[in-house]
XYZ file of C-alpha atoms in Angstrom:
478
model
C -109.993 15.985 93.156
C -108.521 16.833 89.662
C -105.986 18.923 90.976
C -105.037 15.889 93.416
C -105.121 13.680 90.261
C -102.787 16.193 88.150
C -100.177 16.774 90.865
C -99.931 13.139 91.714
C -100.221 11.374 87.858
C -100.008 14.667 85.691
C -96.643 13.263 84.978
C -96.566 9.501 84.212
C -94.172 7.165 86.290
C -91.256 5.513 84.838
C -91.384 1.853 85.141
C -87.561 1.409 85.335
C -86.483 -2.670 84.820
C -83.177 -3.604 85.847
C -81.342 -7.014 85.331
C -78.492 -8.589 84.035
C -78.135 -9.074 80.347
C -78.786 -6.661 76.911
C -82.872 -8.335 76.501
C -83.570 -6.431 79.879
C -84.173 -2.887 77.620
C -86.149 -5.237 75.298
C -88.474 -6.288 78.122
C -88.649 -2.455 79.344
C -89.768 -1.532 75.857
C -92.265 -4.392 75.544
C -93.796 -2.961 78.524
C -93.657 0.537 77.386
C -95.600 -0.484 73.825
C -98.078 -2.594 75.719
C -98.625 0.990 78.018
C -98.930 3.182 74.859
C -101.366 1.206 73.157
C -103.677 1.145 75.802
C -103.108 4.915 76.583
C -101.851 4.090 79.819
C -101.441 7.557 80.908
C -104.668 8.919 80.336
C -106.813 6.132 81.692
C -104.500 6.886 85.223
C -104.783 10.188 85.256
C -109.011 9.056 85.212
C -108.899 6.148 87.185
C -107.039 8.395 90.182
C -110.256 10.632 90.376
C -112.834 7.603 89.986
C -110.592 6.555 93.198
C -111.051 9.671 95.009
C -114.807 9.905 94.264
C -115.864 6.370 94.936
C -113.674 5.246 97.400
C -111.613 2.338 95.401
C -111.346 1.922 91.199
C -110.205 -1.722 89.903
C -107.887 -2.517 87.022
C -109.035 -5.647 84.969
C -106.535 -7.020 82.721
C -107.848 -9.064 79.443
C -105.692 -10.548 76.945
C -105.952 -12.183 73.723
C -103.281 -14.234 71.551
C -103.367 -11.981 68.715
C -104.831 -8.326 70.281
C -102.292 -8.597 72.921
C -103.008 -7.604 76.753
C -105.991 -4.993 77.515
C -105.756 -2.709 80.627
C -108.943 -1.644 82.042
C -110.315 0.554 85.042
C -113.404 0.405 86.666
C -115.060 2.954 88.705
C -116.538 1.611 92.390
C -119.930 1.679 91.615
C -119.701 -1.071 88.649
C -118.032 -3.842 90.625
C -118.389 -6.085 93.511
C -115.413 -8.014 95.219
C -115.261 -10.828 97.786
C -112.531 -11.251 99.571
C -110.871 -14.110 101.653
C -112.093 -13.831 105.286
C -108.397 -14.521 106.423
C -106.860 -11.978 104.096
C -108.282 -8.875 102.939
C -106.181 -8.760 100.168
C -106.807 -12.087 98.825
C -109.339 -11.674 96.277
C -111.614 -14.588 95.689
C -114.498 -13.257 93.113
C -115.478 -9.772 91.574
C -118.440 -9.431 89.306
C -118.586 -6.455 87.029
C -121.849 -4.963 86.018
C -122.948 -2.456 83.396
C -126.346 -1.296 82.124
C -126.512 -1.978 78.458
C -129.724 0.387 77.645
C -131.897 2.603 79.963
C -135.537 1.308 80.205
C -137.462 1.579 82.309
C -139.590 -1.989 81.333
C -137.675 -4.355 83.788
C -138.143 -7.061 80.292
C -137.047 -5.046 78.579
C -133.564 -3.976 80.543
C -130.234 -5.434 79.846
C -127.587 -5.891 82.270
C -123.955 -7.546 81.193
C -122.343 -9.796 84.233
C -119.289 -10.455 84.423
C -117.686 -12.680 87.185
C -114.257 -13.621 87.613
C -113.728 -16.406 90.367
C -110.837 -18.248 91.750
C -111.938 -22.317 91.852
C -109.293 -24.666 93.130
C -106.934 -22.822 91.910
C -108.200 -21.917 88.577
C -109.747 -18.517 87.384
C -112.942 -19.050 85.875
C -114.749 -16.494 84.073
C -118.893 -16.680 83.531
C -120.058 -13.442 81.426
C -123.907 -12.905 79.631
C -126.730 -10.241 79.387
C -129.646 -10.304 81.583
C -132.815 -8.839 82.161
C -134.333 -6.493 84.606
C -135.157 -9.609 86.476
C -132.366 -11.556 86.579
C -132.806 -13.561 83.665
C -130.389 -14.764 81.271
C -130.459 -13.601 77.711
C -127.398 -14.543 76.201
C -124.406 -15.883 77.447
C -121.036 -14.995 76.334
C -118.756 -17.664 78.810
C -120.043 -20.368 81.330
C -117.641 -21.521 83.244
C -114.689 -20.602 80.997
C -110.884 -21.235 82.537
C -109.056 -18.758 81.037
C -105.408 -20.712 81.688
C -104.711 -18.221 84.894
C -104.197 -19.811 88.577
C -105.228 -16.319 89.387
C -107.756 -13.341 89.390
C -106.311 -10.926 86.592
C -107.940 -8.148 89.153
C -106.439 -5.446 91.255
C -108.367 -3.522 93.351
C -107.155 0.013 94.324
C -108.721 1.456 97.512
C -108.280 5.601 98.121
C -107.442 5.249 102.435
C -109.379 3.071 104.700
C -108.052 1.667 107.989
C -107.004 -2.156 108.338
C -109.595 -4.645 107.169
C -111.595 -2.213 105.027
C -112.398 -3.234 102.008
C -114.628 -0.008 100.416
C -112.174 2.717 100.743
C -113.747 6.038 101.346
C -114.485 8.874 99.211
C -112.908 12.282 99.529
C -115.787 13.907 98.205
C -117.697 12.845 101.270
C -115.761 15.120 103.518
C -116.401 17.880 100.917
C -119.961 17.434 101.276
C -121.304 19.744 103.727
C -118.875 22.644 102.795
C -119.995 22.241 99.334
C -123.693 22.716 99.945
C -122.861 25.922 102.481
C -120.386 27.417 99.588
C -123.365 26.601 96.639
C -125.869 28.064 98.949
C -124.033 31.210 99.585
C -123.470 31.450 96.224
C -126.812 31.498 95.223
C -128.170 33.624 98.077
C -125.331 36.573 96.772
C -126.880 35.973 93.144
C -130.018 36.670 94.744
C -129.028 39.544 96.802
C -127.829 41.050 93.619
C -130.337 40.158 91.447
C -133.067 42.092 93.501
C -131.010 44.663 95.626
C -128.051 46.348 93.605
C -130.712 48.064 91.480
C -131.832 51.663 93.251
C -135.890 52.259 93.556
C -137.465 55.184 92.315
C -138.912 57.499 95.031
C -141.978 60.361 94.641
C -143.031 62.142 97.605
C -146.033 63.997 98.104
C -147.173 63.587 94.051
C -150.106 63.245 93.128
C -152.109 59.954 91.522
C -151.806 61.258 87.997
C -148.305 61.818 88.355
C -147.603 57.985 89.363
C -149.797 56.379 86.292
C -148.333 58.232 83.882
C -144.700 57.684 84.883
C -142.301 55.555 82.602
C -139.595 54.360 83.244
C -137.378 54.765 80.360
C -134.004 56.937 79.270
C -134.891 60.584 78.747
C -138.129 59.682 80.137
C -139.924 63.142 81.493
C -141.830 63.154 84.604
C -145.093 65.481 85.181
C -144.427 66.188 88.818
C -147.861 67.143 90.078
C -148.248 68.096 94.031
C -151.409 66.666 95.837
C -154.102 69.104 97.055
C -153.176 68.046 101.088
C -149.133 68.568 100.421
C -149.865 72.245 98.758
C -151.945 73.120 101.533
C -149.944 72.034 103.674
C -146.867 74.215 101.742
C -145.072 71.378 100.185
C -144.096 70.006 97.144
C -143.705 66.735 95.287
C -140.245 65.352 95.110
C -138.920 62.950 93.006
C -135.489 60.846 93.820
C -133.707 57.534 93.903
C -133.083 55.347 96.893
C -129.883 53.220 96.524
C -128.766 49.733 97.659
C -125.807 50.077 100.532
C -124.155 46.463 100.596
C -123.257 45.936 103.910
C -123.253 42.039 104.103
C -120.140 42.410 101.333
C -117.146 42.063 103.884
C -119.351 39.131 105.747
C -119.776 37.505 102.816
C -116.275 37.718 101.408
C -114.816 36.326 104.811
C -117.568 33.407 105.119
C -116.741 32.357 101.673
C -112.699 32.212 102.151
C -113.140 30.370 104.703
C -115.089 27.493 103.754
C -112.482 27.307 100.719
C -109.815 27.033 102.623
C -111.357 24.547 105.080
C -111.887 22.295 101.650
C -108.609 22.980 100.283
C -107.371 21.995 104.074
C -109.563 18.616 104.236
C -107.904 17.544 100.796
C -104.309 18.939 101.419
C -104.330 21.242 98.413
C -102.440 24.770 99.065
C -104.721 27.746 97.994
C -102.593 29.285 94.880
C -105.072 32.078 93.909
C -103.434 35.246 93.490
C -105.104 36.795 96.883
C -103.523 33.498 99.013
C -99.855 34.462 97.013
C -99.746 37.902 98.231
C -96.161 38.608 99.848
C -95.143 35.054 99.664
C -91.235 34.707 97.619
C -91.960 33.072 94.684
C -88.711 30.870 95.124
C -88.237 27.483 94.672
C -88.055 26.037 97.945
C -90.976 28.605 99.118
C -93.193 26.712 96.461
C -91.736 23.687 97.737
C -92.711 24.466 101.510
C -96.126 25.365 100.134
C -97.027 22.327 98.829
C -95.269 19.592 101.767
C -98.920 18.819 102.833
C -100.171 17.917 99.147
C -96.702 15.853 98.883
C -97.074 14.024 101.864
C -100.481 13.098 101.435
C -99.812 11.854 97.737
C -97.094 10.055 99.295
C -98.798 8.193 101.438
C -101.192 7.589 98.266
C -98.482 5.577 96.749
C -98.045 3.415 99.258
C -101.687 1.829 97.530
C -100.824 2.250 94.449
C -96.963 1.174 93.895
C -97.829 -1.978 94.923
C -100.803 -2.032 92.666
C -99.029 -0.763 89.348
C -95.645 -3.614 90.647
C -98.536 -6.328 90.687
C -100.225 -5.115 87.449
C -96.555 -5.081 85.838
C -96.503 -9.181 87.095
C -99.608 -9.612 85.969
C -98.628 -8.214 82.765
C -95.547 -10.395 81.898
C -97.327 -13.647 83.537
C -100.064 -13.236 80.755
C -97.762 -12.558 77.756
C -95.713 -15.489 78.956
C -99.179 -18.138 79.589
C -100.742 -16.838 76.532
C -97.447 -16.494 73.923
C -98.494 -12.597 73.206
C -96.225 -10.596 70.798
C -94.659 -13.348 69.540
C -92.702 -10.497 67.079
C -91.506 -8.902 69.953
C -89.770 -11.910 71.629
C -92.539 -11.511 74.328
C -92.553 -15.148 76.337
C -88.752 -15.218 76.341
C -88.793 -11.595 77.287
C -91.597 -12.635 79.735
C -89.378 -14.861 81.774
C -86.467 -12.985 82.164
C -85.688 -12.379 85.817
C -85.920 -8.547 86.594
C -86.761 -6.093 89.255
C -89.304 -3.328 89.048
C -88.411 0.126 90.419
C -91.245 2.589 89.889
C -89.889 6.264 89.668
C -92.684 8.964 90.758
C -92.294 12.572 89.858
C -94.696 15.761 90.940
C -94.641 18.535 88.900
C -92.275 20.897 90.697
C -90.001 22.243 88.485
C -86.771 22.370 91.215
C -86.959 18.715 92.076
C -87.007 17.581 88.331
C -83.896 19.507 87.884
C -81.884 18.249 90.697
C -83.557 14.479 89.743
C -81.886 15.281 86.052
C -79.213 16.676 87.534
C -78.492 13.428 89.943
C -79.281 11.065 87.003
C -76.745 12.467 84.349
C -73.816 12.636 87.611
C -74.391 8.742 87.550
C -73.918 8.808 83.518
C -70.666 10.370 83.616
C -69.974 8.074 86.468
C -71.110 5.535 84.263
C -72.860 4.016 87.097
C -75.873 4.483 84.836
C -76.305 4.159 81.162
C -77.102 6.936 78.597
C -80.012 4.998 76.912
C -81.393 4.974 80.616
C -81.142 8.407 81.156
C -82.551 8.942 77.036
C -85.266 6.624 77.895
C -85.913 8.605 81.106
C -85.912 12.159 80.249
C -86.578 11.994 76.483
C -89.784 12.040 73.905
C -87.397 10.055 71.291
C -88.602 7.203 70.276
C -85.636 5.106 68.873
C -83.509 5.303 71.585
C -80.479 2.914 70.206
C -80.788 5.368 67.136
C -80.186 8.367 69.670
C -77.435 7.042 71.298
C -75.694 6.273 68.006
C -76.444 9.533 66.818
C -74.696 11.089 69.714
C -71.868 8.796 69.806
C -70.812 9.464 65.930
C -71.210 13.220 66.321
C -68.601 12.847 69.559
C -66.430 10.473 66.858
C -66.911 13.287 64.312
C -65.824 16.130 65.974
C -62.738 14.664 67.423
C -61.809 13.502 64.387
C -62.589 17.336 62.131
C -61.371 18.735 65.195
C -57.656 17.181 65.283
C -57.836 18.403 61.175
C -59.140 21.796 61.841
C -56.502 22.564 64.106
C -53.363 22.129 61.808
C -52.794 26.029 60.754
C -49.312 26.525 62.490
C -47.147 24.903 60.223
C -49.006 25.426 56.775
C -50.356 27.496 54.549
C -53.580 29.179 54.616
C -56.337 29.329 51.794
C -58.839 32.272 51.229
C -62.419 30.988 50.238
C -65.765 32.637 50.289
C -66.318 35.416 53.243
C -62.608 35.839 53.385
C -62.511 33.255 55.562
C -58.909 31.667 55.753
C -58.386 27.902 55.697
C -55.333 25.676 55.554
C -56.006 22.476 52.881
C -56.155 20.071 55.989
C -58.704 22.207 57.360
C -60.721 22.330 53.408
C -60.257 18.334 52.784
C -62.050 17.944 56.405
C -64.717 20.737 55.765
C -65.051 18.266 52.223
C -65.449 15.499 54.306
C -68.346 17.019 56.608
C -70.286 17.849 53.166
C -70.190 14.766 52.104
C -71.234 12.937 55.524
C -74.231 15.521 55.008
C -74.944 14.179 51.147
C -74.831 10.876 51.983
C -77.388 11.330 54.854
C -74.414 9.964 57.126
C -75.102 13.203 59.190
C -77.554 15.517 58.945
C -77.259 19.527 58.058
C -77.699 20.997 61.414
C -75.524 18.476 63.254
C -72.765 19.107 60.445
C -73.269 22.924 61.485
C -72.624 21.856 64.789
C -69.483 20.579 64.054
C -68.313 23.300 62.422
C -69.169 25.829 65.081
C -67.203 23.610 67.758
C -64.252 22.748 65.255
C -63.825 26.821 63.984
C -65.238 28.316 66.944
C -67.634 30.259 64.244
C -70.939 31.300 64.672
C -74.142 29.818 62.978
C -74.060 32.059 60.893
C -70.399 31.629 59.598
C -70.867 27.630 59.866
C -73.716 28.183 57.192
C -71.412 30.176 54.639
C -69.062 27.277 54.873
C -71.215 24.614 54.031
C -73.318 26.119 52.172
C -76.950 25.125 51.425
C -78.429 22.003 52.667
C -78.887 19.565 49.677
C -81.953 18.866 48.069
C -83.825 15.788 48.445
C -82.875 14.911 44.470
C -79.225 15.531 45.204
C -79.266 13.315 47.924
C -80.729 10.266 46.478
C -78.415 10.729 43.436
C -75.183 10.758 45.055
C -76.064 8.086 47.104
């Protein structure tokens, strides 16, 4: 289940919005901050095992004018949903429930209900605290329309067949080969536990001899012979009598194979070291071993792309009835008339190069913009900032370049490291320095240009500008 979980979520989908006009980024990044602050990742990355383990998960969304929209998951076992008897994916009511304390005094329990219920076309919300026995103890809303013409509820169901409503669990099919695996488990502890140690044998000794024995290292043993064994012409013997495995090979095979019947059942490939033996450890062999765990996530997605699309409608149609993030434009943004493409992406190192590799052939196409691809493939934050950035530095070195070129026709000047420069060459080395003071540039993108522009080395590039300016010198000049 959390390997399932990992391989499908462990890296989080891009919610790409495309439109016409320069607000569509804005409305892309007022999704993306309403994401982060609920820690959007994480909370999928959970709600995708509470799926697999309970059969379904549902994702409540709860706004407020000033906190801004909530996103919250809730595992199978804390909710109940009713359902049109048309439509199966018409959802008329869900109640949540949660256990506030844990007494066991039905007076004094505590239960909080919450029940969200489409009424002529309004969604009214009733939420208190109850008692063991049903009985209200505070309520919170009665009958409260919360402005919505519809239930802010998605419910995400892990499989089923057509009209089914619960989902199923994968851990149910796990079951029975858990119990045999634990049990085997416990019966080789066992087997250890009592047989691996060897047993002390005496033959033919005498009484005496066996209550004063001891067990212990360097321990010496009076050997005595009984009266009927030295009559008899024989003599005590002491030894050891040593455990001979033979279940081990059994066991080892019985085990494997109830593994690999619940890797099987769940589609995940075996990876352990044993499984990997003579296998290439290419690409497109790692590839081939995991088509089963891609196909099945696959077919995952056809639940839950639709779900995330109609929790990113949900989203908008909230900021827009409610007039959230009213710094960040949001009802405008709101109604703007976009699409939704959801990008997926399993961690498999060879298709996330040939997807980064197929995104930037569309930027120098310029079928597809560079603050897309930034946005896509990046951790920076300030993406306009980035794309400046990288447009000046292209400006920059053009421009040093074209300077640090003119040596033919003029005279050359020797400065520190006997390195030889023309004046053109100097006045645009002068040039980068200052950029660098006056924090148009920083010092490691002003080395950059000096490696490209001379062809030097870092360590050449360095020597010519010297050292980076302090923090004082900076604010002065400026």
């Amino acid at each position: 289940v959390d390997k399932k979980a990992r391989f499908m979520f462990g890296k989080k989908p891009y919610f790409n919005i495309q439109g016409e006009g320069e607000q569509v980024d804005l409305k892309e990044d007022l999704l993306a901050k309403i994401l982060t602050e609920n820690k959007w990742h994480s909370k999928l990355l959970k709600a995708k095992k509470d799926c697999s383990i309970g059969g379904s998960v549902a994702l409540r969304l709860w706004a407020d004018k000033d906190e801004g929209v909530k996103l919250i998951f809730t595992p199978a076992q804390e909710y109940e949903a009713i359902y049109n008897l048309e439509d199966v994916d018409l959802l008329e009511k869900v109640s949540f429930i949660y256990a506030l304390n844990d007494e066991m005094d039905k007076v004094k329990q505590r239960i909080k209900k919450q029940v969200w219920e489409l009424v002529n076309g309004k969604c009214i919300v009733n939420e208190g605290v109850y008692d063991g026995h049903g009985n209200k103890i505070e309520t919170y809303f009665d009958d409260y329309d919360n402005g919505l013409d519809f239930i802010p509820v998605i419910i995400i169901r892990n499989g089923g067949l057509t009209g089914d409503t619960k989902g199923y669990s994968d851990v149910m099919e796990l079951w029975s080969n858990q119990d045999a695996y634990n049990k085997l488990t416990s019966d080789d502890q066992d087997a250890l536990k009592f047989q691996m140690f060897g047993q002390t044998v005496l033959t033919d000794a005498s009484d005496e001899t066996l209550e004063a024995m001891t067990i212990a290292p360097g321990a010496l043993v009076d050997l005595q012979t009984t009266l009927a064994a030295v009559s008899q012409g024989k003599q005590a013997q002491y030894g050891r009598l040593e455990s001979q495995f033979s279940y081990g090979d059994k066991y080892t095979d019985t085990i494997d194979r109830i593994k690999n019947d619940m890797h099987a059942l769940m589609d995940i490939p075996n990876t352990s070291l044993e499984q990997l033996k003579g296998l290439m450890a290419s690409g497109k062999s790692m590839k081939a071993l995991y088509w089963d765990l891609i196909a099945t996530c696959d077919e995952e997605w056809s639940e839950w792309g639709p779900a995330l699309e109609q929790m990113v409608d949900y989203i908008f149609k909230i900021v827009e009835i409610y007039d959230c993030y009213k710094e960040d434009k949001g009802r405008s943004l709101a109604k703007l008339e976009t699409t939704l493409t959801i990008e997926r992406y399993y961690p498999i190192q060879e298709d996330e190069i040939e997807m980064r590799k197929a995104d930037l052939s569309e930027v120098i196409a310029q079928v597809r913009s560079k603050e897309s691809y930034i946005k896509k493939w990046s951790e920076v934050e300030d993406v306009d900032k980035e794309v400046q950035k990288i447009a000046l530095e292209i400006q920059m070195t053009d421009n040093y370049s074209d300077d640090f070129g003119m040596v033919e026709d003029m005279g050359q000047e020797k400065i520190e490291s006997n390195i030889l420069l023309n004046g053109a060459q100097i006045s645009s080395l002068i040039r980068v320095i200052e950029s660098v003071i006056k924090k148009i540039i920083d010092y490691e993108t002003a080395v950059k240009i000096v490696m490209k522009s001379y062809n030097f080395d870092d360590k050449t590039a360095r020597e010519l500008l010297g050292d980076p300016p302090a923090a004082s010198e900076v604010e002065t000049i400026e």
